[in-house]
Amino acid sequence: MKISIGNDHAGPEYKKAVVKFLEGKGIEVINHGTDTFDSVDYADFVHPVATDVENGTVDFGIIICGSGNGAAMTANKHQKIRAALAWNKEITALARQHNNANILSIPARYTSMEQAIEMVNTFLNTEFEGGRHQTRIDKMPCM
């Protein structure tokens, strides 16, 4: 499995913990995020993740910013992206089961490091249910 990750200045510590977790599971990680707390624009770090997912270069993406909203909104501008903002493992599971989310957006300022790792684990280990949910997903992209 291969994951693309990106973060702004609110998420360097979260990114480091997530990367360590992923690499510990033998998952290859492409890092598009910043490693500093200096103010940056999240879009500069999110678009490369969304492009990786959209192009099939990676299996999934993980994006991290303060609220998770800006990152998710940016990623969702890409036609083949379904970025889900999640703040606990239950929301994360539903995003995969019902929405076939391909990017997880983590709000670093509103989740603990432990919650973030738990969400990543849930995201990667939850399957899309398909069926009636696929019909809904087919209606998501703008034509």
PDB file of N, CA and C in Angstrom, residues 34-135:
ATOM      1  N   THR A  34       4.642  20.130   5.180  1.00  0.00           N
ATOM      2  CA  THR A  34       5.700  20.931   5.776  1.00  0.00           C
ATOM      3  C   THR A  34       6.150  20.291   7.081  1.00  0.00           C
ATOM      4  N   ASP A  35       7.386  20.565   7.443  1.00  0.00           N
ATOM      5  CA  ASP A  35       7.931  20.049   8.693  1.00  0.00           C
ATOM      6  C   ASP A  35       8.111  21.156   9.729  1.00  0.00           C
ATOM      7  N   THR A  36       7.660  22.361   9.398  1.00  0.00           N
ATOM      8  CA  THR A  36       7.833  23.479  10.315  1.00  0.00           C
ATOM      9  C   THR A  36       6.481  24.031  10.767  1.00  0.00           C
ATOM     10  N   PHE A  37       6.544  24.868  11.794  1.00  0.00           N
ATOM     11  CA  PHE A  37       5.344  25.532  12.299  1.00  0.00           C
ATOM     12  C   PHE A  37       5.192  26.937  11.709  1.00  0.00           C
ATOM     13  N   ASP A  38       6.043  27.278  10.739  1.00  0.00           N
ATOM     14  CA  ASP A  38       5.939  28.567  10.059  1.00  0.00           C
ATOM     15  C   ASP A  38       4.674  28.572   9.214  1.00  0.00           C
ATOM     16  N   SER A  39       3.958  29.670   9.233  1.00  0.00           N
ATOM     17  CA  SER A  39       2.694  29.771   8.513  1.00  0.00           C
ATOM     18  C   SER A  39       2.878  29.495   7.020  1.00  0.00           C
ATOM     19  N   VAL A  40       2.048  28.605   6.503  1.00  0.00           N
ATOM     20  CA  VAL A  40       2.039  28.264   5.081  1.00  0.00           C
ATOM     21  C   VAL A  40       0.587  28.157   4.614  1.00  0.00           C
ATOM     22  N   ASP A  41       0.398  28.055   3.329  1.00  0.00           N
ATOM     23  CA  ASP A  41      -0.937  27.899   2.757  1.00  0.00           C
ATOM     24  C   ASP A  41      -1.215  26.419   2.536  1.00  0.00           C
ATOM     25  N   TYR A  42      -2.261  25.897   3.204  1.00  0.00           N
ATOM     26  CA  TYR A  42      -2.554  24.458   3.140  1.00  0.00           C
ATOM     27  C   TYR A  42      -2.740  23.948   1.723  1.00  0.00           C
ATOM     28  N   ALA A  43      -3.283  24.775   0.852  1.00  0.00           N
ATOM     29  CA  ALA A  43      -3.539  24.323  -0.525  1.00  0.00           C
ATOM     30  C   ALA A  43      -2.255  23.856  -1.216  1.00  0.00           C
ATOM     31  N   ASP A  44      -1.133  24.489  -0.895  1.00  0.00           N
ATOM     32  CA  ASP A  44       0.139  24.117  -1.512  1.00  0.00           C
ATOM     33  C   ASP A  44       0.558  22.692  -1.151  1.00  0.00           C
ATOM     34  N   PHE A  45       0.052  22.169  -0.049  1.00  0.00           N
ATOM     35  CA  PHE A  45       0.423  20.836   0.427  1.00  0.00           C
ATOM     36  C   PHE A  45      -0.692  19.802   0.212  1.00  0.00           C
ATOM     37  N   VAL A  46      -1.895  20.296  -0.053  1.00  0.00           N
ATOM     38  CA  VAL A  46      -3.046  19.410  -0.255  1.00  0.00           C
ATOM     39  C   VAL A  46      -3.214  19.032  -1.727  1.00  0.00           C
ATOM     40  N   HIS A  47      -3.048  19.989  -2.624  1.00  0.00           N
ATOM     41  CA  HIS A  47      -3.206  19.676  -4.051  1.00  0.00           C
ATOM     42  C   HIS A  47      -2.297  18.533  -4.511  1.00  0.00           C
ATOM     43  N   PRO A  48      -1.033  18.478  -4.088  1.00  0.00           N
ATOM     44  CA  PRO A  48      -0.203  17.334  -4.512  1.00  0.00           C
ATOM     45  C   PRO A  48      -0.732  15.987  -4.007  1.00  0.00           C
ATOM     46  N   VAL A  49      -1.297  15.953  -2.808  1.00  0.00           N
ATOM     47  CA  VAL A  49      -1.873  14.722  -2.278  1.00  0.00           C
ATOM     48  C   VAL A  49      -3.077  14.319  -3.126  1.00  0.00           C
ATOM     49  N   ALA A  50      -3.959  15.274  -3.390  1.00  0.00           N
ATOM     50  CA  ALA A  50      -5.153  14.989  -4.190  1.00  0.00           C
ATOM     51  C   ALA A  50      -4.769  14.533  -5.599  1.00  0.00           C
ATOM     52  N   THR A  51      -3.740  15.128  -6.162  1.00  0.00           N
ATOM     53  CA  THR A  51      -3.273  14.729  -7.490  1.00  0.00           C
ATOM     54  C   THR A  51      -2.741  13.306  -7.462  1.00  0.00           C
ATOM     55  N   ASP A  52      -1.993  12.957  -6.421  1.00  0.00           N
ATOM     56  CA  ASP A  52      -1.491  11.577  -6.289  1.00  0.00           C
ATOM     57  C   ASP A  52      -2.642  10.578  -6.256  1.00  0.00           C
ATOM     58  N   VAL A  53      -3.677  10.880  -5.482  1.00  0.00           N
ATOM     59  CA  VAL A  53      -4.825   9.974  -5.365  1.00  0.00           C
ATOM     60  C   VAL A  53      -5.589   9.933  -6.680  1.00  0.00           C
ATOM     61  N   GLU A  54      -5.823  11.082  -7.250  1.00  0.00           N
ATOM     62  CA  GLU A  54      -6.577  11.180  -8.499  1.00  0.00           C
ATOM     63  C   GLU A  54      -5.892  10.417  -9.636  1.00  0.00           C
ATOM     64  N   ASN A  55      -4.568  10.476  -9.676  1.00  0.00           N
ATOM     65  CA  ASN A  55      -3.805   9.815 -10.738  1.00  0.00           C
ATOM     66  C   ASN A  55      -3.558   8.332 -10.471  1.00  0.00           C
ATOM     67  N   GLY A  56      -3.918   7.867  -9.277  1.00  0.00           N
ATOM     68  CA  GLY A  56      -3.698   6.470  -8.938  1.00  0.00           C
ATOM     69  C   GLY A  56      -2.261   6.154  -8.556  1.00  0.00           C
ATOM     70  N   THR A  57      -1.473   7.177  -8.293  1.00  0.00           N
ATOM     71  CA  THR A  57      -0.091   6.996  -7.860  1.00  0.00           C
ATOM     72  C   THR A  57      -0.036   6.363  -6.477  1.00  0.00           C
ATOM     73  N   VAL A  58      -1.079   6.623  -5.679  1.00  0.00           N
ATOM     74  CA  VAL A  58      -1.184   6.091  -4.313  1.00  0.00           C
ATOM     75  C   VAL A  58      -2.569   5.478  -4.126  1.00  0.00           C
ATOM     76  N   ASP A  59      -2.707   4.717  -3.040  1.00  0.00           N
ATOM     77  CA  ASP A  59      -3.995   4.106  -2.727  1.00  0.00           C
ATOM     78  C   ASP A  59      -4.939   5.085  -2.034  1.00  0.00           C
ATOM     79  N   PHE A  60      -4.386   5.880  -1.108  1.00  0.00           N
ATOM     80  CA  PHE A  60      -5.178   6.835  -0.330  1.00  0.00           C
ATOM     81  C   PHE A  60      -4.340   8.055  -0.003  1.00  0.00           C
ATOM     82  N   GLY A  61      -5.037   9.101   0.464  1.00  0.00           N
ATOM     83  CA  GLY A  61      -4.357  10.299   0.929  1.00  0.00           C
ATOM     84  C   GLY A  61      -4.783  10.642   2.338  1.00  0.00           C
ATOM     85  N   ILE A  62      -3.896  11.338   3.040  1.00  0.00           N
ATOM     86  CA  ILE A  62      -4.184  11.872   4.362  1.00  0.00           C
ATOM     87  C   ILE A  62      -3.734  13.318   4.355  1.00  0.00           C
ATOM     88  N   ILE A  63      -4.635  14.202   4.767  1.00  0.00           N
ATOM     89  CA  ILE A  63      -4.316  15.626   4.807  1.00  0.00           C
ATOM     90  C   ILE A  63      -4.618  16.151   6.202  1.00  0.00           C
ATOM     91  N   ILE A  64      -3.814  17.107   6.652  1.00  0.00           N
ATOM     92  CA  ILE A  64      -3.927  17.607   8.014  1.00  0.00           C
ATOM     93  C   ILE A  64      -3.791  19.123   7.996  1.00  0.00           C
ATOM     94  N   CYS A  65      -4.770  19.791   8.615  1.00  0.00           N
ATOM     95  CA  CYS A  65      -4.658  21.226   8.865  1.00  0.00           C
ATOM     96  C   CYS A  65      -5.350  21.505  10.193  1.00  0.00           C
ATOM     97  N   GLY A  66      -5.421  22.753  10.594  1.00  0.00           N
ATOM     98  CA  GLY A  66      -5.966  23.090  11.898  1.00  0.00           C
ATOM     99  C   GLY A  66      -7.370  22.569  12.132  1.00  0.00           C
ATOM    100  N   SER A  67      -8.308  22.925  11.260  1.00  0.00           N
ATOM    101  CA  SER A  67      -9.695  22.490  11.419  1.00  0.00           C
ATOM    102  C   SER A  67     -10.024  21.295  10.533  1.00  0.00           C
ATOM    103  N   GLY A  68      -9.183  21.017   9.568  1.00  0.00           N
ATOM    104  CA  GLY A  68      -9.454  19.970   8.593  1.00  0.00           C
ATOM    105  C   GLY A  68     -10.356  20.433   7.459  1.00  0.00           C
ATOM    106  N   ASN A  69     -11.044  21.547   7.657  1.00  0.00           N
ATOM    107  CA  ASN A  69     -11.994  22.029   6.661  1.00  0.00           C
ATOM    108  C   ASN A  69     -11.327  22.563   5.398  1.00  0.00           C
ATOM    109  N   GLY A  70     -10.369  23.461   5.542  1.00  0.00           N
ATOM    110  CA  GLY A  70      -9.700  24.035   4.375  1.00  0.00           C
ATOM    111  C   GLY A  70      -9.040  22.970   3.530  1.00  0.00           C
ATOM    112  N   ALA A  71      -8.397  22.023   4.207  1.00  0.00           N
ATOM    113  CA  ALA A  71      -7.728  20.934   3.487  1.00  0.00           C
ATOM    114  C   ALA A  71      -8.751  20.094   2.717  1.00  0.00           C
ATOM    115  N   ALA A  72      -9.856  19.724   3.376  1.00  0.00           N
ATOM    116  CA  ALA A  72     -10.884  18.910   2.716  1.00  0.00           C
ATOM    117  C   ALA A  72     -11.520  19.658   1.555  1.00  0.00           C
ATOM    118  N   MET A  73     -11.828  20.932   1.750  1.00  0.00           N
ATOM    119  CA  MET A  73     -12.428  21.726   0.671  1.00  0.00           C
ATOM    120  C   MET A  73     -11.496  21.811  -0.537  1.00  0.00           C
ATOM    121  N   THR A  74     -10.218  21.988  -0.271  1.00  0.00           N
ATOM    122  CA  THR A  74      -9.236  22.065  -1.352  1.00  0.00           C
ATOM    123  C   THR A  74      -9.156  20.744  -2.098  1.00  0.00           C
ATOM    124  N   ALA A  75      -9.012  19.653  -1.374  1.00  0.00           N
ATOM    125  CA  ALA A  75      -8.898  18.334  -2.016  1.00  0.00           C
ATOM    126  C   ALA A  75     -10.138  18.015  -2.844  1.00  0.00           C
ATOM    127  N   ASN A  76     -11.296  18.382  -2.323  1.00  0.00           N
ATOM    128  CA  ASN A  76     -12.549  18.051  -3.006  1.00  0.00           C
ATOM    129  C   ASN A  76     -12.791  18.851  -4.280  1.00  0.00           C
ATOM    130  N   LYS A  77     -11.913  19.778  -4.611  1.00  0.00           N
ATOM    131  CA  LYS A  77     -12.003  20.477  -5.896  1.00  0.00           C
ATOM    132  C   LYS A  77     -11.573  19.554  -7.033  1.00  0.00           C
ATOM    133  N   HIS A  78     -10.847  18.502  -6.701  1.00  0.00           N
ATOM    134  CA  HIS A  78     -10.409  17.528  -7.702  1.00  0.00           C
ATOM    135  C   HIS A  78     -11.574  16.574  -7.986  1.00  0.00           C
ATOM    136  N   GLN A  79     -11.835  16.298  -9.247  1.00  0.00           N
ATOM    137  CA  GLN A  79     -13.008  15.526  -9.662  1.00  0.00           C
ATOM    138  C   GLN A  79     -13.097  14.129  -9.070  1.00  0.00           C
ATOM    139  N   LYS A  80     -11.992  13.440  -8.923  1.00  0.00           N
ATOM    140  CA  LYS A  80     -12.047  12.048  -8.466  1.00  0.00           C
ATOM    141  C   LYS A  80     -11.812  11.898  -6.969  1.00  0.00           C
ATOM    142  N   ILE A  81     -11.855  13.009  -6.257  1.00  0.00           N
ATOM    143  CA  ILE A  81     -11.542  12.975  -4.821  1.00  0.00           C
ATOM    144  C   ILE A  81     -12.806  13.023  -3.984  1.00  0.00           C
ATOM    145  N   ARG A  82     -12.789  12.212  -2.940  1.00  0.00           N
ATOM    146  CA  ARG A  82     -13.825  12.221  -1.915  1.00  0.00           C
ATOM    147  C   ARG A  82     -13.111  12.320  -0.576  1.00  0.00           C
ATOM    148  N   ALA A  83     -12.747  13.557  -0.221  1.00  0.00           N
ATOM    149  CA  ALA A  83     -12.034  13.808   1.034  1.00  0.00           C
ATOM    150  C   ALA A  83     -13.048  13.978   2.153  1.00  0.00           C
ATOM    151  N   ALA A  84     -12.832  13.230   3.221  1.00  0.00           N
ATOM    152  CA  ALA A  84     -13.752  13.262   4.355  1.00  0.00           C
ATOM    153  C   ALA A  84     -13.075  13.888   5.568  1.00  0.00           C
ATOM    154  N   LEU A  85     -13.715  14.903   6.108  1.00  0.00           N
ATOM    155  CA  LEU A  85     -13.286  15.498   7.370  1.00  0.00           C
ATOM    156  C   LEU A  85     -13.829  14.623   8.491  1.00  0.00           C
ATOM    157  N   ALA A  86     -12.939  14.106   9.329  1.00  0.00           N
ATOM    158  CA  ALA A  86     -13.363  13.229  10.417  1.00  0.00           C
ATOM    159  C   ALA A  86     -12.700  13.663  11.721  1.00  0.00           C
ATOM    160  N   TRP A  87     -13.417  13.440  12.810  1.00  0.00           N
ATOM    161  CA  TRP A  87     -12.902  13.825  14.120  1.00  0.00           C
ATOM    162  C   TRP A  87     -12.948  12.672  15.115  1.00  0.00           C
ATOM    163  N   ASN A  88     -13.425  11.503  14.656  1.00  0.00           N
ATOM    164  CA  ASN A  88     -13.377  10.294  15.491  1.00  0.00           C
ATOM    165  C   ASN A  88     -13.442   9.077  14.578  1.00  0.00           C
ATOM    166  N   LYS A  89     -13.215   7.901  15.172  1.00  0.00           N
ATOM    167  CA  LYS A  89     -13.143   6.694  14.341  1.00  0.00           C
ATOM    168  C   LYS A  89     -14.491   6.299  13.750  1.00  0.00           C
ATOM    169  N   GLU A  90     -15.590   6.645  14.405  1.00  0.00           N
ATOM    170  CA  GLU A  90     -16.916   6.306  13.882  1.00  0.00           C
ATOM    171  C   GLU A  90     -17.220   7.065  12.595  1.00  0.00           C
ATOM    172  N   ILE A  91     -16.933   8.366  12.595  1.00  0.00           N
ATOM    173  CA  ILE A  91     -17.136   9.175  11.377  1.00  0.00           C
ATOM    174  C   ILE A  91     -16.208   8.680  10.278  1.00  0.00           C
ATOM    175  N   THR A  92     -14.989   8.338  10.662  1.00  0.00           N
ATOM    176  CA  THR A  92     -14.016   7.821   9.694  1.00  0.00           C
ATOM    177  C   THR A  92     -14.525   6.540   9.050  1.00  0.00           C
ATOM    178  N   ALA A  93     -15.026   5.624   9.854  1.00  0.00           N
ATOM    179  CA  ALA A  93     -15.541   4.359   9.324  1.00  0.00           C
ATOM    180  C   ALA A  93     -16.694   4.599   8.358  1.00  0.00           C
ATOM    181  N   LEU A  94     -17.616   5.472   8.718  1.00  0.00           N
ATOM    182  CA  LEU A  94     -18.750   5.763   7.827  1.00  0.00           C
ATOM    183  C   LEU A  94     -18.295   6.412   6.527  1.00  0.00           C
ATOM    184  N   ALA A  95     -17.274   7.249   6.597  1.00  0.00           N
ATOM    185  CA  ALA A  95     -16.755   7.891   5.384  1.00  0.00           C
ATOM    186  C   ALA A  95     -16.240   6.850   4.399  1.00  0.00           C
ATOM    187  N   ARG A  96     -15.641   5.797   4.900  1.00  0.00           N
ATOM    188  CA  ARG A  96     -15.171   4.716   4.028  1.00  0.00           C
ATOM    189  C   ARG A  96     -16.322   3.806   3.617  1.00  0.00           C
ATOM    190  N   GLN A  97     -17.150   3.371   4.575  1.00  0.00           N
ATOM    191  CA  GLN A  97     -18.228   2.414   4.298  1.00  0.00           C
ATOM    192  C   GLN A  97     -19.265   2.969   3.337  1.00  0.00           C
ATOM    193  N   HIS A  98     -19.695   4.194   3.556  1.00  0.00           N
ATOM    194  CA  HIS A  98     -20.814   4.756   2.797  1.00  0.00           C
ATOM    195  C   HIS A  98     -20.399   5.704   1.685  1.00  0.00           C
ATOM    196  N   ASN A  99     -19.257   6.373   1.836  1.00  0.00           N
ATOM    197  CA  ASN A  99     -18.861   7.399   0.872  1.00  0.00           C
ATOM    198  C   ASN A  99     -17.633   7.036   0.059  1.00  0.00           C
ATOM    199  N   ASN A 100     -17.029   5.880   0.359  1.00  0.00           N
ATOM    200  CA  ASN A 100     -15.813   5.448  -0.317  1.00  0.00           C
ATOM    201  C   ASN A 100     -14.776   6.568  -0.341  1.00  0.00           C
ATOM    202  N   ALA A 101     -14.616   7.244   0.796  1.00  0.00           N
ATOM    203  CA  ALA A 101     -13.636   8.333   0.907  1.00  0.00           C
ATOM    204  C   ALA A 101     -12.268   7.812   0.517  1.00  0.00           C
ATOM    205  N   ASN A 102     -11.545   8.618  -0.259  1.00  0.00           N
ATOM    206  CA  ASN A 102     -10.196   8.227  -0.644  1.00  0.00           C
ATOM    207  C   ASN A 102      -9.126   9.130  -0.036  1.00  0.00           C
ATOM    208  N   ILE A 103      -9.564  10.161   0.672  1.00  0.00           N
ATOM    209  CA  ILE A 103      -8.657  11.012   1.442  1.00  0.00           C
ATOM    210  C   ILE A 103      -9.294  11.271   2.803  1.00  0.00           C
ATOM    211  N   LEU A 104      -8.489  11.132   3.843  1.00  0.00           N
ATOM    212  CA  LEU A 104      -8.906  11.443   5.207  1.00  0.00           C
ATOM    213  C   LEU A 104      -8.342  12.802   5.582  1.00  0.00           C
ATOM    214  N   SER A 105      -9.218  13.708   6.013  1.00  0.00           N
ATOM    215  CA  SER A 105      -8.801  15.033   6.470  1.00  0.00           C
ATOM    216  C   SER A 105      -8.882  15.074   7.992  1.00  0.00           C
ATOM    217  N   ILE A 106      -7.753  15.345   8.623  1.00  0.00           N
ATOM    218  CA  ILE A 106      -7.650  15.337  10.085  1.00  0.00           C
ATOM    219  C   ILE A 106      -7.542  16.763  10.610  1.00  0.00           C
ATOM    220  N   PRO A 107      -8.417  17.145  11.558  1.00  0.00           N
ATOM    221  CA  PRO A 107      -8.339  18.481  12.179  1.00  0.00           C
ATOM    222  C   PRO A 107      -7.385  18.454  13.376  1.00  0.00           C
ATOM    223  N   ALA A 108      -6.135  18.835  13.153  1.00  0.00           N
ATOM    224  CA  ALA A 108      -5.095  18.720  14.176  1.00  0.00           C
ATOM    225  C   ALA A 108      -5.429  19.478  15.466  1.00  0.00           C
ATOM    226  N   ARG A 109      -6.119  20.571  15.353  1.00  0.00           N
ATOM    227  CA  ARG A 109      -6.409  21.374  16.552  1.00  0.00           C
ATOM    228  C   ARG A 109      -7.624  20.863  17.327  1.00  0.00           C
ATOM    229  N   TYR A 110      -8.293  19.834  16.815  1.00  0.00           N
ATOM    230  CA  TYR A 110      -9.522  19.351  17.456  1.00  0.00           C
ATOM    231  C   TYR A 110      -9.532  17.850  17.711  1.00  0.00           C
ATOM    232  N   THR A 111      -8.401  17.195  17.474  1.00  0.00           N
ATOM    233  CA  THR A 111      -8.279  15.777  17.782  1.00  0.00           C
ATOM    234  C   THR A 111      -6.946  15.549  18.481  1.00  0.00           C
ATOM    235  N   SER A 112      -6.912  14.573  19.327  1.00  0.00           N
ATOM    236  CA  SER A 112      -5.644  14.217  19.973  1.00  0.00           C
ATOM    237  C   SER A 112      -4.813  13.394  18.996  1.00  0.00           C
ATOM    238  N   MET A 113      -3.538  13.276  19.295  1.00  0.00           N
ATOM    239  CA  MET A 113      -2.646  12.459  18.463  1.00  0.00           C
ATOM    240  C   MET A 113      -3.149  11.015  18.448  1.00  0.00           C
ATOM    241  N   GLU A 114      -3.586  10.522  19.603  1.00  0.00           N
ATOM    242  CA  GLU A 114      -4.103   9.158  19.706  1.00  0.00           C
ATOM    243  C   GLU A 114      -5.335   8.976  18.809  1.00  0.00           C
ATOM    244  N   GLN A 115      -6.237   9.951  18.828  1.00  0.00           N
ATOM    245  CA  GLN A 115      -7.423   9.885  17.971  1.00  0.00           C
ATOM    246  C   GLN A 115      -7.027   9.880  16.497  1.00  0.00           C
ATOM    247  N   ALA A 116      -6.059  10.703  16.147  1.00  0.00           N
ATOM    248  CA  ALA A 116      -5.632  10.790  14.746  1.00  0.00           C
ATOM    249  C   ALA A 116      -5.103   9.443  14.253  1.00  0.00           C
ATOM    250  N   ILE A 117      -4.267   8.809  15.053  1.00  0.00           N
ATOM    251  CA  ILE A 117      -3.728   7.502  14.672  1.00  0.00           C
ATOM    252  C   ILE A 117      -4.855   6.477  14.582  1.00  0.00           C
ATOM    253  N   GLU A 118      -5.772   6.521  15.515  1.00  0.00           N
ATOM    254  CA  GLU A 118      -6.925   5.606  15.502  1.00  0.00           C
ATOM    255  C   GLU A 118      -7.762   5.812  14.235  1.00  0.00           C
ATOM    256  N   MET A 119      -7.941   7.075  13.833  1.00  0.00           N
ATOM    257  CA  MET A 119      -8.702   7.365  12.621  1.00  0.00           C
ATOM    258  C   MET A 119      -7.981   6.845  11.376  1.00  0.00           C
ATOM    259  N   VAL A 120      -6.678   7.032  11.324  1.00  0.00           N
ATOM    260  CA  VAL A 120      -5.905   6.534  10.185  1.00  0.00           C
ATOM    261  C   VAL A 120      -6.032   5.015  10.104  1.00  0.00           C
ATOM    262  N   ASN A 121      -5.889   4.349  11.230  1.00  0.00           N
ATOM    263  CA  ASN A 121      -6.017   2.892  11.260  1.00  0.00           C
ATOM    264  C   ASN A 121      -7.412   2.452  10.792  1.00  0.00           C
ATOM    265  N   THR A 122      -8.435   3.130  11.272  1.00  0.00           N
ATOM    266  CA  THR A 122      -9.812   2.827  10.868  1.00  0.00           C
ATOM    267  C   THR A 122     -10.003   3.073   9.377  1.00  0.00           C
ATOM    268  N   PHE A 123      -9.497   4.186   8.890  1.00  0.00           N
ATOM    269  CA  PHE A 123      -9.617   4.553   7.475  1.00  0.00           C
ATOM    270  C   PHE A 123      -9.032   3.466   6.579  1.00  0.00           C
ATOM    271  N   LEU A 124      -7.853   2.984   6.946  1.00  0.00           N
ATOM    272  CA  LEU A 124      -7.160   2.004   6.108  1.00  0.00           C
ATOM    273  C   LEU A 124      -7.738   0.598   6.214  1.00  0.00           C
ATOM    274  N   ASN A 125      -8.456   0.332   7.287  1.00  0.00           N
ATOM    275  CA  ASN A 125      -8.965  -1.021   7.522  1.00  0.00           C
ATOM    276  C   ASN A 125     -10.474  -1.156   7.366  1.00  0.00           C
ATOM    277  N   THR A 126     -11.113  -0.144   6.818  1.00  0.00           N
ATOM    278  CA  THR A 126     -12.562  -0.185   6.609  1.00  0.00           C
ATOM    279  C   THR A 126     -12.837  -0.252   5.112  1.00  0.00           C
ATOM    280  N   GLU A 127     -13.652  -1.196   4.728  1.00  0.00           N
ATOM    281  CA  GLU A 127     -13.986  -1.392   3.314  1.00  0.00           C
ATOM    282  C   GLU A 127     -15.245  -0.599   2.938  1.00  0.00           C
ATOM    283  N   PHE A 128     -15.297  -0.191   1.686  1.00  0.00           N
ATOM    284  CA  PHE A 128     -16.490   0.419   1.112  1.00  0.00           C
ATOM    285  C   PHE A 128     -17.563  -0.648   0.957  1.00  0.00           C
ATOM    286  N   GLU A 129     -18.792  -0.348   1.353  1.00  0.00           N
ATOM    287  CA  GLU A 129     -19.883  -1.326   1.288  1.00  0.00           C
ATOM    288  C   GLU A 129     -20.492  -1.466  -0.094  1.00  0.00           C
ATOM    289  N   GLY A 130     -20.318  -0.475  -0.956  1.00  0.00           N
ATOM    290  CA  GLY A 130     -20.878  -0.555  -2.300  1.00  0.00           C
ATOM    291  C   GLY A 130     -22.397  -0.519  -2.287  1.00  0.00           C
ATOM    292  N   GLY A 131     -23.022  -1.278  -3.193  1.00  0.00           N
ATOM    293  CA  GLY A 131     -24.483  -1.347  -3.251  1.00  0.00           C
ATOM    294  C   GLY A 131     -25.126   0.010  -3.452  1.00  0.00           C
ATOM    295  N   ARG A 132     -26.120   0.299  -2.620  1.00  0.00           N
ATOM    296  CA  ARG A 132     -26.877   1.556  -2.748  1.00  0.00           C
ATOM    297  C   ARG A 132     -25.967   2.778  -2.598  1.00  0.00           C
ATOM    298  N   HIS A 133     -24.857   2.607  -1.885  1.00  0.00           N
ATOM    299  CA  HIS A 133     -23.933   3.732  -1.691  1.00  0.00           C
ATOM    300  C   HIS A 133     -23.218   4.096  -2.989  1.00  0.00           C
ATOM    301  N   GLN A 134     -22.948   3.103  -3.838  1.00  0.00           N
ATOM    302  CA  GLN A 134     -22.278   3.388  -5.102  1.00  0.00           C
ATOM    303  C   GLN A 134     -23.138   4.278  -5.992  1.00  0.00           C
ATOM    304  N   THR A 135     -24.433   4.040  -5.999  1.00  0.00           N
ATOM    305  CA  THR A 135     -25.359   4.868  -6.800  1.00  0.00           C
ATOM    306  C   THR A 135     -25.232   6.333  -6.375  1.00  0.00           C
TER     307      THR A 135
END
